[in-house]
Short mmCIF file of C-alpha atoms and ligand atoms in Angstrom, two decimals:
data_model
loop_
_atom_site.label_atom_id
_atom_site.label_comp_id
_atom_site.label_asym_id
_atom_site.label_seq_id
_atom_site.Cartn_x
_atom_site.Cartn_y
_atom_site.Cartn_z
CA MET A 1 -9.34 -103.91 -28.19
CA LYS A 2 -11.65 -106.23 -30.23
CA LYS A 3 -15.20 -105.38 -30.75
CA PRO A 4 -17.82 -106.26 -27.99
CA ARG A 5 -19.22 -109.59 -27.52
CA ILE A 6 -22.35 -110.53 -25.37
CA SER A 7 -22.24 -113.45 -22.83
CA THR A 8 -25.39 -114.45 -21.28
CA ASN A 9 -23.78 -116.38 -18.37
CA ARG A 10 -21.27 -115.59 -15.88
CA ASN A 11 -18.14 -116.51 -17.89
CA ALA A 12 -17.75 -112.75 -18.80
CA ILE A 13 -14.28 -112.30 -17.10
CA GLU A 14 -12.74 -115.39 -18.77
CA ILE A 15 -14.05 -114.21 -22.13
CA LYS A 16 -12.73 -110.52 -21.68
CA ASP A 17 -9.42 -111.74 -20.46
CA HIS A 18 -8.95 -114.41 -23.13
CA TYR A 19 -10.23 -112.74 -26.27
CA LYS A 20 -9.27 -109.05 -24.80
CA SER A 21 -12.77 -107.60 -25.82
CA LYS A 22 -15.60 -105.91 -24.02
CA VAL A 23 -18.30 -108.09 -22.74
CA THR A 24 -21.91 -107.80 -21.65
CA GLY A 25 -23.29 -110.37 -19.72
CA ILE A 26 -26.90 -111.17 -18.68
CA THR A 27 -28.35 -113.28 -15.87
CA ASN A 28 -31.77 -113.62 -14.45
CA GLU A 29 -30.24 -114.80 -11.20
CA LEU A 30 -30.13 -111.80 -8.82
CA SER A 31 -27.58 -113.68 -6.39
CA GLN A 32 -25.50 -114.69 -9.34
CA TRP A 33 -25.66 -110.93 -10.69
CA LYS A 34 -24.53 -109.55 -7.33
CA ILE A 35 -21.64 -112.10 -7.04
CA ALA A 36 -20.47 -111.42 -10.62
CA ASN A 37 -20.71 -107.70 -10.11
CA GLU A 38 -18.48 -107.96 -6.88
CA ARG A 39 -15.73 -109.63 -9.01
CA LEU A 40 -15.54 -106.35 -10.95
CA THR A 41 -12.76 -105.05 -8.86
CA SER A 42 -10.08 -103.29 -10.96
CA SER A 43 -11.03 -100.27 -13.34
CA ASP A 44 -10.16 -102.51 -16.15
CA LEU A 45 -13.00 -104.86 -15.49
CA LYS A 46 -15.47 -102.11 -14.75
CA GLN A 47 -14.58 -100.54 -18.09
CA ASN A 48 -14.87 -103.62 -20.01
CA ILE A 49 -17.58 -105.50 -18.57
CA THR A 50 -21.05 -104.64 -18.21
CA LEU A 51 -23.40 -107.12 -16.24
CA LEU A 52 -27.16 -106.79 -16.48
CA HIS A 53 -29.68 -108.36 -14.47
CA GLY A 54 -32.83 -109.58 -16.26
CA SER A 55 -33.96 -112.08 -18.73
CA ALA A 56 -32.17 -112.98 -22.31
CA ASP A 57 -35.26 -113.99 -23.70
CA ASP A 58 -35.62 -110.81 -25.58
CA LEU A 59 -32.34 -108.94 -26.04
CA ASN A 60 -34.18 -105.78 -27.37
CA GLN A 61 -35.72 -105.43 -23.87
CA MET A 62 -32.57 -105.69 -22.13
CA LEU A 63 -30.19 -103.79 -24.23
CA PRO A 64 -29.83 -100.04 -25.43
CA SER A 65 -31.29 -100.00 -29.05
CA LYS A 66 -27.69 -98.86 -30.55
CA ASP A 67 -25.76 -101.89 -29.11
CA ARG A 68 -24.43 -104.39 -31.66
CA PHE A 69 -22.15 -107.27 -31.12
CA ASP A 70 -19.54 -109.36 -32.99
CA TYR A 71 -20.19 -112.47 -30.87
CA ILE A 72 -23.11 -113.65 -28.75
CA THR A 73 -22.72 -116.94 -26.76
CA SER A 74 -25.27 -118.63 -24.35
CA ILE A 75 -23.67 -121.66 -22.71
CA ASP A 76 -25.93 -124.17 -21.16
CA SER A 77 -28.93 -121.66 -20.73
CA ALA A 78 -30.68 -121.11 -24.01
CA TYR A 79 -33.06 -124.19 -23.49
CA HIS A 80 -34.37 -122.08 -20.53
CA TYR A 81 -35.26 -119.11 -22.34
CA ASN A 82 -38.94 -118.59 -22.80
CA THR A 83 -38.61 -118.94 -25.78
CA ARG A 84 -34.97 -119.91 -27.30
CA TRP A 85 -36.50 -118.80 -30.58
CA HIS A 86 -37.13 -115.08 -29.49
CA PHE A 87 -33.76 -114.98 -28.15
CA LEU A 88 -32.26 -116.26 -31.23
CA GLU A 89 -34.29 -113.66 -33.39
CA SER A 90 -33.27 -110.74 -31.02
CA ALA A 91 -29.56 -112.16 -31.10
CA PHE A 92 -29.68 -112.20 -34.79
CA LYS A 93 -30.83 -108.27 -34.94
CA ARG A 94 -28.14 -107.54 -32.50
CA LEU A 95 -25.03 -109.05 -34.26
CA ASN A 96 -22.80 -107.07 -36.63
CA LEU A 97 -22.49 -108.36 -40.23
CA GLN A 98 -20.18 -111.38 -40.15
CA GLY A 99 -20.97 -111.85 -36.29
CA SER A 100 -21.43 -115.31 -35.07
CA ILE A 101 -23.59 -116.78 -32.39
CA GLY A 102 -22.44 -119.76 -30.45
CA LEU A 103 -24.35 -121.95 -27.85
CA TYR A 104 -24.08 -125.05 -25.70
CA ASP A 105 -27.41 -126.23 -25.78
CA LEU A 106 -29.79 -129.41 -25.73
CA ALA A 107 -32.00 -131.00 -28.68
CA ILE A 108 -34.39 -133.88 -28.17
CA ALA A 109 -33.72 -137.24 -29.72
CA ALA A 110 -35.66 -137.77 -32.96
CA ASP A 111 -36.33 -141.40 -31.95
CA PHE A 112 -37.70 -140.48 -28.55
CA LEU A 113 -39.75 -137.69 -29.72
CA HIS A 114 -41.36 -139.90 -32.53
CA LYS A 115 -41.61 -143.33 -30.61
CA ALA A 116 -42.26 -142.24 -26.97
CA SER A 117 -45.79 -143.09 -25.60
CA PRO A 118 -48.48 -140.38 -24.62
CA ILE A 119 -47.70 -141.22 -20.98
CA GLN A 120 -43.80 -140.99 -21.50
CA LYS A 121 -44.46 -137.57 -23.24
CA ASN A 122 -46.46 -136.38 -20.23
CA ILE A 123 -43.81 -137.28 -17.82
CA PHE A 124 -41.25 -135.79 -19.90
CA LYS A 125 -43.39 -132.54 -20.22
CA PHE A 126 -43.81 -132.49 -16.51
CA VAL A 127 -39.87 -132.90 -15.88
CA CYS A 128 -39.50 -129.99 -18.30
CA ASP A 129 -41.85 -127.83 -16.50
CA THR A 130 -40.30 -128.61 -13.26
CA VAL A 131 -36.69 -127.53 -14.51
CA SER A 132 -37.92 -124.44 -16.35
CA ILE A 133 -37.74 -125.79 -20.10
CA PRO A 134 -40.59 -124.43 -22.22
CA ILE A 135 -41.68 -127.38 -24.24
CA GLN A 136 -41.44 -125.30 -27.61
CA ASN A 137 -37.58 -125.41 -27.02
CA LEU A 138 -37.35 -129.21 -27.56
CA VAL A 139 -36.68 -129.92 -31.01
CA THR A 140 -34.70 -132.36 -32.80
CA VAL A 141 -31.17 -131.37 -34.32
CA GLU A 142 -32.76 -130.97 -37.72
CA GLU A 143 -35.68 -128.80 -36.62
CA TYR A 144 -33.07 -126.70 -34.64
CA GLU A 145 -31.01 -126.26 -37.76
CA GLU A 146 -34.30 -125.15 -39.70
CA HIS A 147 -35.21 -122.56 -37.11
CA MET A 148 -31.66 -121.08 -37.16
CA GLU A 149 -31.90 -120.65 -41.16
CA ASP A 150 -35.44 -119.39 -40.86
CA ILE A 151 -34.07 -116.64 -38.39
CA GLY A 152 -31.48 -115.94 -40.99
CA PHE A 153 -28.43 -117.54 -39.66
CA GLU A 154 -25.97 -118.97 -42.39
CA ASP A 155 -22.99 -121.59 -42.33
CA VAL A 156 -25.18 -123.32 -39.38
CA GLN A 157 -23.12 -125.97 -37.82
CA ILE A 158 -24.53 -128.32 -35.10
CA GLU A 159 -22.14 -130.66 -33.41
CA GLN A 160 -23.63 -133.52 -31.47
CA LEU A 161 -21.94 -134.50 -28.38
CA ASP A 162 -21.76 -137.79 -26.59
CA ARG A 163 -24.54 -137.82 -23.89
CA ARG A 164 -22.60 -140.35 -22.08
CA LEU A 165 -19.67 -138.05 -21.72
CA VAL A 166 -21.59 -134.68 -21.18
CA PHE A 167 -24.39 -135.96 -18.76
CA GLY A 168 -22.52 -139.01 -17.40
CA GLY A 169 -19.52 -136.64 -16.38
CA LEU A 170 -21.82 -134.43 -14.84
CA SER A 171 -23.35 -137.05 -12.85
CA ARG A 172 -19.86 -138.39 -11.53
CA SER A 173 -18.88 -134.84 -10.90
CA PHE A 174 -21.93 -134.32 -8.55
CA ASP A 175 -21.19 -137.79 -6.95
CA GLN A 176 -17.50 -136.94 -6.31
CA GLN A 177 -18.63 -133.54 -4.67
CA TYR A 178 -20.75 -135.49 -2.46
CA THR A 179 -18.24 -138.01 -1.60
CA THR A 180 -15.55 -135.50 -0.85
CA ALA A 181 -17.75 -133.43 1.14
CA MET A 182 -18.63 -136.50 3.38
CA LYS A 183 -15.11 -137.95 3.42
CA TYR A 184 -13.69 -134.63 4.69
CA GLY A 185 -16.54 -133.87 7.03
CA ILE A 186 -17.22 -130.60 5.03
CA GLY A 187 -20.61 -129.17 6.34
CA VAL A 188 -23.07 -129.68 3.75
CA SER A 189 -26.64 -129.14 4.58
CA LEU A 190 -29.32 -131.74 4.03
CA SER A 191 -30.93 -129.91 1.26
CA ASN A 192 -27.60 -129.53 -0.51
CA ARG A 193 -26.75 -133.26 -0.13
CA ILE A 194 -30.16 -134.24 -1.61
CA PHE A 195 -29.34 -131.78 -4.38
CA LEU A 196 -26.20 -133.23 -5.15
CA LYS A 197 -27.71 -136.81 -5.02
CA VAL A 198 -30.86 -136.05 -7.03
CA SER A 199 -28.62 -134.15 -9.61
CA SER A 200 -26.20 -137.03 -9.92
CA PHE A 201 -29.21 -139.52 -10.51
CA LEU A 202 -30.94 -137.30 -12.89
CA PHE A 203 -27.84 -136.51 -14.98
CA GLY A 204 -26.83 -140.39 -14.74
CA LEU A 205 -30.33 -140.92 -16.14
CA LEU A 206 -29.83 -138.63 -19.28
CA GLY A 207 -26.37 -140.18 -19.79
CA SER A 208 -27.76 -143.44 -20.16
CA LYS A 209 -31.06 -142.89 -21.96
CA PRO A 210 -31.15 -141.54 -25.45
CA TRP A 211 -33.68 -138.68 -24.74
CA LEU A 212 -31.72 -135.50 -24.81
CA VAL A 213 -28.63 -134.56 -27.09
CA PRO A 214 -26.10 -132.21 -26.00
CA ILE A 215 -25.20 -129.96 -28.92
CA ILE A 216 -22.77 -127.18 -29.78
CA VAL A 217 -24.41 -124.65 -32.22
CA LYS A 218 -22.84 -121.94 -34.25
CA GLY A 219 -24.25 -119.71 -36.92
CA VAL A 220 -23.06 -116.41 -38.67
CA LYS A 221 -25.00 -113.43 -39.69
CA GLN A 222 -24.03 -112.61 -43.24
CA HIS A 223 -27.11 -110.54 -44.38
CA GLU A 224 -29.23 -107.97 -42.33
CA GLU A 225 -32.65 -109.75 -43.03
CA GLU A 226 -33.38 -113.33 -43.56
CA TYR A 227 -31.38 -114.72 -46.77
CA ASP A 228 -33.49 -116.71 -49.45
CA GLY A 229 -30.28 -117.88 -51.14
CA PRO A 230 -28.55 -116.49 -54.45
C1 SAM B 301 -28.20 -124.71 -16.02
S1 SAM B 301 -27.59 -123.23 -15.44
C2 SAM B 301 -25.92 -123.25 -16.72
C3 SAM B 301 -24.85 -122.59 -15.77
C4 SAM B 301 -23.51 -122.29 -16.57
N1 SAM B 301 -23.27 -123.68 -17.16
C5 SAM B 301 -22.61 -121.86 -15.57
O1 SAM B 301 -21.61 -122.37 -15.23
O2 SAM B 301 -22.62 -120.60 -15.38
C6 SAM B 301 -28.44 -122.34 -16.34
C7 SAM B 301 -28.26 -120.77 -16.37
O3 SAM B 301 -29.06 -120.06 -17.22
C8 SAM B 301 -29.44 -118.82 -16.53
N2 SAM B 301 -30.83 -118.57 -17.16
C9 SAM B 301 -31.83 -119.27 -17.25
N3 SAM B 301 -32.98 -118.58 -17.98
C10 SAM B 301 -32.42 -117.24 -18.13
C11 SAM B 301 -32.86 -116.14 -18.79
N4 SAM B 301 -34.19 -116.26 -18.99
N5 SAM B 301 -32.14 -115.16 -18.87
C12 SAM B 301 -30.82 -115.22 -18.46
N6 SAM B 301 -30.28 -116.29 -17.86
C13 SAM B 301 -31.06 -117.28 -17.65
C14 SAM B 301 -29.63 -119.29 -15.00
O4 SAM B 301 -29.31 -118.15 -14.34
C15 SAM B 301 -28.52 -120.22 -14.83
O5 SAM B 301 -27.45 -119.71 -14.40
#
């Protein structure tokens, strides 16, 4: 059995099975936590997976002080944390030496940040508030890398993904779900139909406009404290 990893979303079972490791998962959504717990049906799952309900903003408040991890992941969620930087600082402290962090996350496009008019910026801030993204989390890829290094991560790699594939793909997927539900007469409530349509529209917009950059972020902890170089 490999050393434990921490997962901040609901993919704990897949991670445990694939990597044969112990997993701790955190979600702030009570219903998600309850459903995920109900899936821990066997003693193998119960022994190897711990699911916590609470915020991943600050891992020190969520986890017993002795807990350390080889890997910490946050897939499609760190941009919601208040703030992502507090999460990364606490994650750094909780990693074993040579342990690493991996995220799917979002950055803001440098051109949009620097060239947007005050009105555009206010609209963008309103959208971020509405979808619970603290404005401090929206930084460019370069600024993201600097924050990671300031926290102490080394070998930082940030891969920029094609927004048309990521957001455009999500938009098409929401559209498909809507079309399938309508075609086969699957009962979908009005609020869910509106949700599917609005999500498809918003992700379509993000896919076509150079505002946000979907990114994969990696970093390794090679020293206990912030490293100033040789
Ligand atoms: C956009 S969804 C991504 C879901 C993910 N891609 C998946 O398939 O499960 C964002 C997720 O982040 C979680 N989240 C947001 N803020 C959080 C926080 N402060 N602590 C823990 N989880 C949080 C939410 O519960 C939600 O499930």
